[in-house]
Short mmCIF file of C-alpha atoms in Angstrom, two decimals:
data_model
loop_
_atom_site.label_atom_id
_atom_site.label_comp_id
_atom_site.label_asym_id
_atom_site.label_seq_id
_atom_site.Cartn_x
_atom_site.Cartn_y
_atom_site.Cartn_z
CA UNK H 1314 188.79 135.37 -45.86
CA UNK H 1315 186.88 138.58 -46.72
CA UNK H 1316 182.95 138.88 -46.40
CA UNK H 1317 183.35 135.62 -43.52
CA UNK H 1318 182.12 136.93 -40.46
CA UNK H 1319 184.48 134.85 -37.49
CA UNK H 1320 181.80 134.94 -34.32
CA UNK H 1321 184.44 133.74 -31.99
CA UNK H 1322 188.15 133.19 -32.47
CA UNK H 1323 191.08 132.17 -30.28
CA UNK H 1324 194.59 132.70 -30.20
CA UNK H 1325 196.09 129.19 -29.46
CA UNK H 1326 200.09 130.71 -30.52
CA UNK H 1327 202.15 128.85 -27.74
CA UNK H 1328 200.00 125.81 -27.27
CA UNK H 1329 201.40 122.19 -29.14
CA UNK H 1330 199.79 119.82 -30.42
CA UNK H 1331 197.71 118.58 -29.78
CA UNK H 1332 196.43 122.25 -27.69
CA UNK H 1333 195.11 123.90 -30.65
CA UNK H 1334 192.94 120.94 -32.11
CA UNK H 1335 191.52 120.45 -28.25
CA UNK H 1336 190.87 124.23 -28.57
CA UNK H 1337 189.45 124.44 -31.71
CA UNK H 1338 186.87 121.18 -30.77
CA UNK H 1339 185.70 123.50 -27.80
CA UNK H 1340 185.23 126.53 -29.66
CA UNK H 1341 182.86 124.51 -31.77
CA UNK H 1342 180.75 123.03 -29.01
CA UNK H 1343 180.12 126.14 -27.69
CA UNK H 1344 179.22 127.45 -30.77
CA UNK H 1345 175.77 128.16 -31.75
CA UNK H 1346 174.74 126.11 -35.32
CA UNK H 1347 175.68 128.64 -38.20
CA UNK H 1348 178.62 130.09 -36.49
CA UNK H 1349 181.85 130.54 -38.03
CA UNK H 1350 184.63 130.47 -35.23
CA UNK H 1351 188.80 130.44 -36.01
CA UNK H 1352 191.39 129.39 -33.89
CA UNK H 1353 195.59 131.04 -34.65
CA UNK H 1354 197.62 128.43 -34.26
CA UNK H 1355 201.52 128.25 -34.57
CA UNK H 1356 201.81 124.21 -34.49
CA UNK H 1357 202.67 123.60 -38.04
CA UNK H 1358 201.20 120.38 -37.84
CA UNK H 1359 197.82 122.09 -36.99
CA UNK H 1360 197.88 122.41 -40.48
CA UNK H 1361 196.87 118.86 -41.55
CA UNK H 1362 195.27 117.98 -37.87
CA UNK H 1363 192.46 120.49 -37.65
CA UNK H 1364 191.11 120.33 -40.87
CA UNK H 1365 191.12 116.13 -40.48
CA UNK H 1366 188.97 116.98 -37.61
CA UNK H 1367 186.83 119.23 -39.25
CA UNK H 1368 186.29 116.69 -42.03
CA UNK H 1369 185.84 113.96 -39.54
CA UNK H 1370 183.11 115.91 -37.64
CA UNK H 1371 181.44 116.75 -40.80
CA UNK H 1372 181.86 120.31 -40.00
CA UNK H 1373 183.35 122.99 -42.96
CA UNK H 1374 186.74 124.62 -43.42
CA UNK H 1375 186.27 127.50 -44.36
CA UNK H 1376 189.84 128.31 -45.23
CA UNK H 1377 193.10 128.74 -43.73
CA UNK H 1378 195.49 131.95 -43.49
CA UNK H 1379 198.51 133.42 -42.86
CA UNK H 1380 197.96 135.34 -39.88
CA UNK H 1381 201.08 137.15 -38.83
CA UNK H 1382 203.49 136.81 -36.98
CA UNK H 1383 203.93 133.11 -37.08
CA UNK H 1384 200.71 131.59 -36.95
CA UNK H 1385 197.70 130.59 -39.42
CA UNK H 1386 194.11 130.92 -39.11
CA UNK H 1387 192.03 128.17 -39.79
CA UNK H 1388 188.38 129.22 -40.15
CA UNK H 1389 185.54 126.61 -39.37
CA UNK H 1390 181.59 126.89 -39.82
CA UNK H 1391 179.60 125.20 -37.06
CA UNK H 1392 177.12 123.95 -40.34
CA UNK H 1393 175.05 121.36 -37.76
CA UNK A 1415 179.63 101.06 -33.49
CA UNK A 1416 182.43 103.81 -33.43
CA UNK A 1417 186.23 102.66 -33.83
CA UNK A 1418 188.46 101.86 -30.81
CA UNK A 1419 191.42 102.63 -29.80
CA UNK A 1420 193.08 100.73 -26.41
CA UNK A 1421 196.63 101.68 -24.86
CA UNK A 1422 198.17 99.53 -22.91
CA UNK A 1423 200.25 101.65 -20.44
CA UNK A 1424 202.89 100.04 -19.13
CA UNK A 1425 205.50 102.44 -18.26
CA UNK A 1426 205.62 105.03 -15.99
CA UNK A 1427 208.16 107.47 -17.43
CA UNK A 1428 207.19 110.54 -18.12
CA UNK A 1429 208.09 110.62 -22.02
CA UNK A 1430 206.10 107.73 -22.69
CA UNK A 1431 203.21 109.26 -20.59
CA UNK A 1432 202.85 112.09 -22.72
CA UNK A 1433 203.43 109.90 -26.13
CA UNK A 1434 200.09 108.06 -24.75
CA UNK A 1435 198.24 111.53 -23.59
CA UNK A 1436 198.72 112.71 -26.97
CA UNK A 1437 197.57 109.71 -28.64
CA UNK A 1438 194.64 109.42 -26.96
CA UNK A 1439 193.90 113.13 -27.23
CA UNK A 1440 193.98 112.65 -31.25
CA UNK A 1441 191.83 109.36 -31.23
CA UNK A 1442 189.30 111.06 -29.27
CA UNK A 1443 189.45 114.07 -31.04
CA UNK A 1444 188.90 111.56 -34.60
CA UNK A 1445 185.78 110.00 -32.17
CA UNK A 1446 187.00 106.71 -31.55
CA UNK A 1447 186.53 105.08 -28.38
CA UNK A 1448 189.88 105.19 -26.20
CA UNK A 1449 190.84 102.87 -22.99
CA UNK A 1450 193.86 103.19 -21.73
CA UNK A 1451 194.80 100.48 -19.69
CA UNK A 1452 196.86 101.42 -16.88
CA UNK A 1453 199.50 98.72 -15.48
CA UNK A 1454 202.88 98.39 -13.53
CA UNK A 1455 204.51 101.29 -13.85
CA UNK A 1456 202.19 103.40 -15.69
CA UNK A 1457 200.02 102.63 -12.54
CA UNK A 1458 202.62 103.58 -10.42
CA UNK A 1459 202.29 107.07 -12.24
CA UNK A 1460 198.58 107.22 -11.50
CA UNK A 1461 199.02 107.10 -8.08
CA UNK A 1462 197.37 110.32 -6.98
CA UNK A 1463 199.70 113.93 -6.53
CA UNK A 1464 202.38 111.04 -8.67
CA UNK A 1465 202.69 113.46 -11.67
CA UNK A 1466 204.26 116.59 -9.51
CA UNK A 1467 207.66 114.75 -9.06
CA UNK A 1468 207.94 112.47 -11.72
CA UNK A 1469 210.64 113.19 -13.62
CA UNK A 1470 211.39 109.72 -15.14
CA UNK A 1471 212.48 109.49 -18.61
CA UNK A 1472 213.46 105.71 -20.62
CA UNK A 1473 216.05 104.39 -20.01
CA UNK A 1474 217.55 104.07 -23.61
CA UNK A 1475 216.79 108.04 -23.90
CA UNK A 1476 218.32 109.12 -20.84
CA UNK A 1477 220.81 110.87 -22.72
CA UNK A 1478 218.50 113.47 -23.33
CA UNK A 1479 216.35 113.26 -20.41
CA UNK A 1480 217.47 116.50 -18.55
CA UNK A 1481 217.46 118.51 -21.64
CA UNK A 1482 213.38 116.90 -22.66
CA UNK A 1483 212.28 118.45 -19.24
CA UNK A 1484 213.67 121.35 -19.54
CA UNK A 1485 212.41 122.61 -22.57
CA UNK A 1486 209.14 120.85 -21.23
CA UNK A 1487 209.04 123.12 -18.45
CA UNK A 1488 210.55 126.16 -20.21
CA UNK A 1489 207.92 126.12 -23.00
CA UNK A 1490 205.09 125.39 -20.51
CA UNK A 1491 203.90 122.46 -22.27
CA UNK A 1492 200.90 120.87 -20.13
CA UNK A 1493 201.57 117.96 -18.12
CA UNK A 1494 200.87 114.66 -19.49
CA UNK A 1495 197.51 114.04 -16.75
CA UNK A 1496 196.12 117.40 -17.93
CA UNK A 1497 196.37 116.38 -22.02
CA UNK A 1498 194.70 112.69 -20.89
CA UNK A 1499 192.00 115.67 -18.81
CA UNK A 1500 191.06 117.20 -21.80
CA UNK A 1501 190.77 114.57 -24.17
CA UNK A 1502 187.95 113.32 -21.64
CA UNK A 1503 186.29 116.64 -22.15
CA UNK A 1504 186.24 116.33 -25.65
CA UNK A 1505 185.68 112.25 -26.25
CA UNK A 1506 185.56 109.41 -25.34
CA UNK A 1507 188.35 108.14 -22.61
CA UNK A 1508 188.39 105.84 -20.37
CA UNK A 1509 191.42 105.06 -17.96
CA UNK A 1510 191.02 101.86 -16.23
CA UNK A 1511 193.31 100.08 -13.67
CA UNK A 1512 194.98 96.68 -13.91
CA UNK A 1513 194.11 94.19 -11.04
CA UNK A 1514 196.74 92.47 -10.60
CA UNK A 1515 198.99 95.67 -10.02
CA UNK A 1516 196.48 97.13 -7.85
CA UNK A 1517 196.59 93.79 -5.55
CA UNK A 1518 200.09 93.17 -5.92
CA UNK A 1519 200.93 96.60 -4.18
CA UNK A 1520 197.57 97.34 -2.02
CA UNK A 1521 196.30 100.31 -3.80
CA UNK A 1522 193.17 101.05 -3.98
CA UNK A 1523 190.97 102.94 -6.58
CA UNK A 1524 191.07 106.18 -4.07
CA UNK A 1525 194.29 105.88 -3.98
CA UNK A 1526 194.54 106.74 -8.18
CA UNK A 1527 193.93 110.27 -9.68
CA UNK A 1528 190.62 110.31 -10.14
CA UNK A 1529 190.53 110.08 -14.20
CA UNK A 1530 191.08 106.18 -13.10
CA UNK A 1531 187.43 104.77 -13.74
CA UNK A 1532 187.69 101.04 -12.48
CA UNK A 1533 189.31 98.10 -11.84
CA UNK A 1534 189.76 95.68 -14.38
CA UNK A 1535 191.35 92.70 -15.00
CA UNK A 1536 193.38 91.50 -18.51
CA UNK A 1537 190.21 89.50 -19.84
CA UNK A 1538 187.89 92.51 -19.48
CA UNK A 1539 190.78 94.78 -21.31
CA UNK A 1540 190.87 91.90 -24.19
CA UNK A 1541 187.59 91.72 -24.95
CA UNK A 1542 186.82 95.32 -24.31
CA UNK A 1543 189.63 95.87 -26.90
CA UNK A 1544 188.97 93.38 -29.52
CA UNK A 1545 188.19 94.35 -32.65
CA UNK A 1546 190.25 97.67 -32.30
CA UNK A 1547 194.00 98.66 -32.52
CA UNK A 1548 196.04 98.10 -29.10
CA UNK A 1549 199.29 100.25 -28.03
CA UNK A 1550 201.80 99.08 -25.67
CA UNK A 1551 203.68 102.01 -23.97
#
């Protein structure tokens, strides 16, 4: 995701479901409104769950990447 | 009014503890209201300091019991009471006792971890849980 500038990210490789989702929800709240913050996780089913949180929450992906080894990146904006 | 989302936990094994932690963790997460109602043996399992030594798995899966806990433990998964923990920091959970266990074997609300809210009886739980999907673990 170039020219997205991640404020805060985590590395959540190691955690399972549903560790990464819980981690990604408090990376939000502690995230100031504007803020884009990314959480690595290697649940495959991370996938489908964080971004039907982010939807749910009204909140925006902003995309989701391979980010070696064995993990993806799913980038959120705190828009509210 | 948001969605709810009630679990009736009845057993106390440790497999079907952590199918209901995990549930709950993803309702919450999707903000809908969760009770869990906790009753015979997944009351038992709420007894307080409980979770260090259970190691009880169902019955019809015992087959693979020693191998579940294992990897449990080997891949540091968290506990079951710590995933039901943190979907109370980040929702709405609610873990509430059944009366009729509590009088049946003299425990008392001090003597439950303390994620264990109140006392309630089957009506309350009904009624609290109408118009929402119920569980039974």
């Amino acid at each position: 995701m170039e020219g997205v500038k991640i404020t805060k990210e985590s590395d959540a490789r190691g955690s399972f479901c549903p560790g990464p989702l819980m981690e990604m929800i408090r990376l939000v709240r502690s995230a100031n409104v504007g803020d884009v913050v990314a959480v690595i996780s290697g649940d495959e089913g991370s996938k489908k769950d964080i971004p039907a949180w982010i939807n749910k929450a009204r909140y925006e992906l902003i995309g989701m990447e391979e980010a070696a080894p064995g993990g993806t990146r799913i980038i959120c904006r705190k828009n509210h | 009014m948001s969605e709810k989302l009630s679990i009736v936990l009845f057993s106390g094994t440790v497999d079907k503890l952590m199918a209901a932690s995990i549930i709950a963790s993803g309702a919450a997460a999707m903000q809908k209201e969760v009770t869990i109602f906790a009753t015979f043996y997944g009351l038992f399992a709420l007894r307080k300091g409980d979770w260090k030594q259970n190691r009880r798995i169902s019955k019809d899966f015992e087959d693979y019991g020693a191998q579940f806990l294992q990897v449990l433990e080997a891949k540091k998964a968290p506990n079951w009471l710590e995933t039901i923990q943190s979907a109370m920091d980040i929702g709405n959970v609610k873990v509430k006792a059944c009366g009729l266990t509590m009088d049946l074997l003299s425990i008392k609300l001090e003597d439950l971890e303390p994620i264990v809210s109140e006392i309630v009886g089957v009506a309350h739980f009904i009624e609290e849980a109408s118009d929402g999907q119920i569980i039974f673990l």
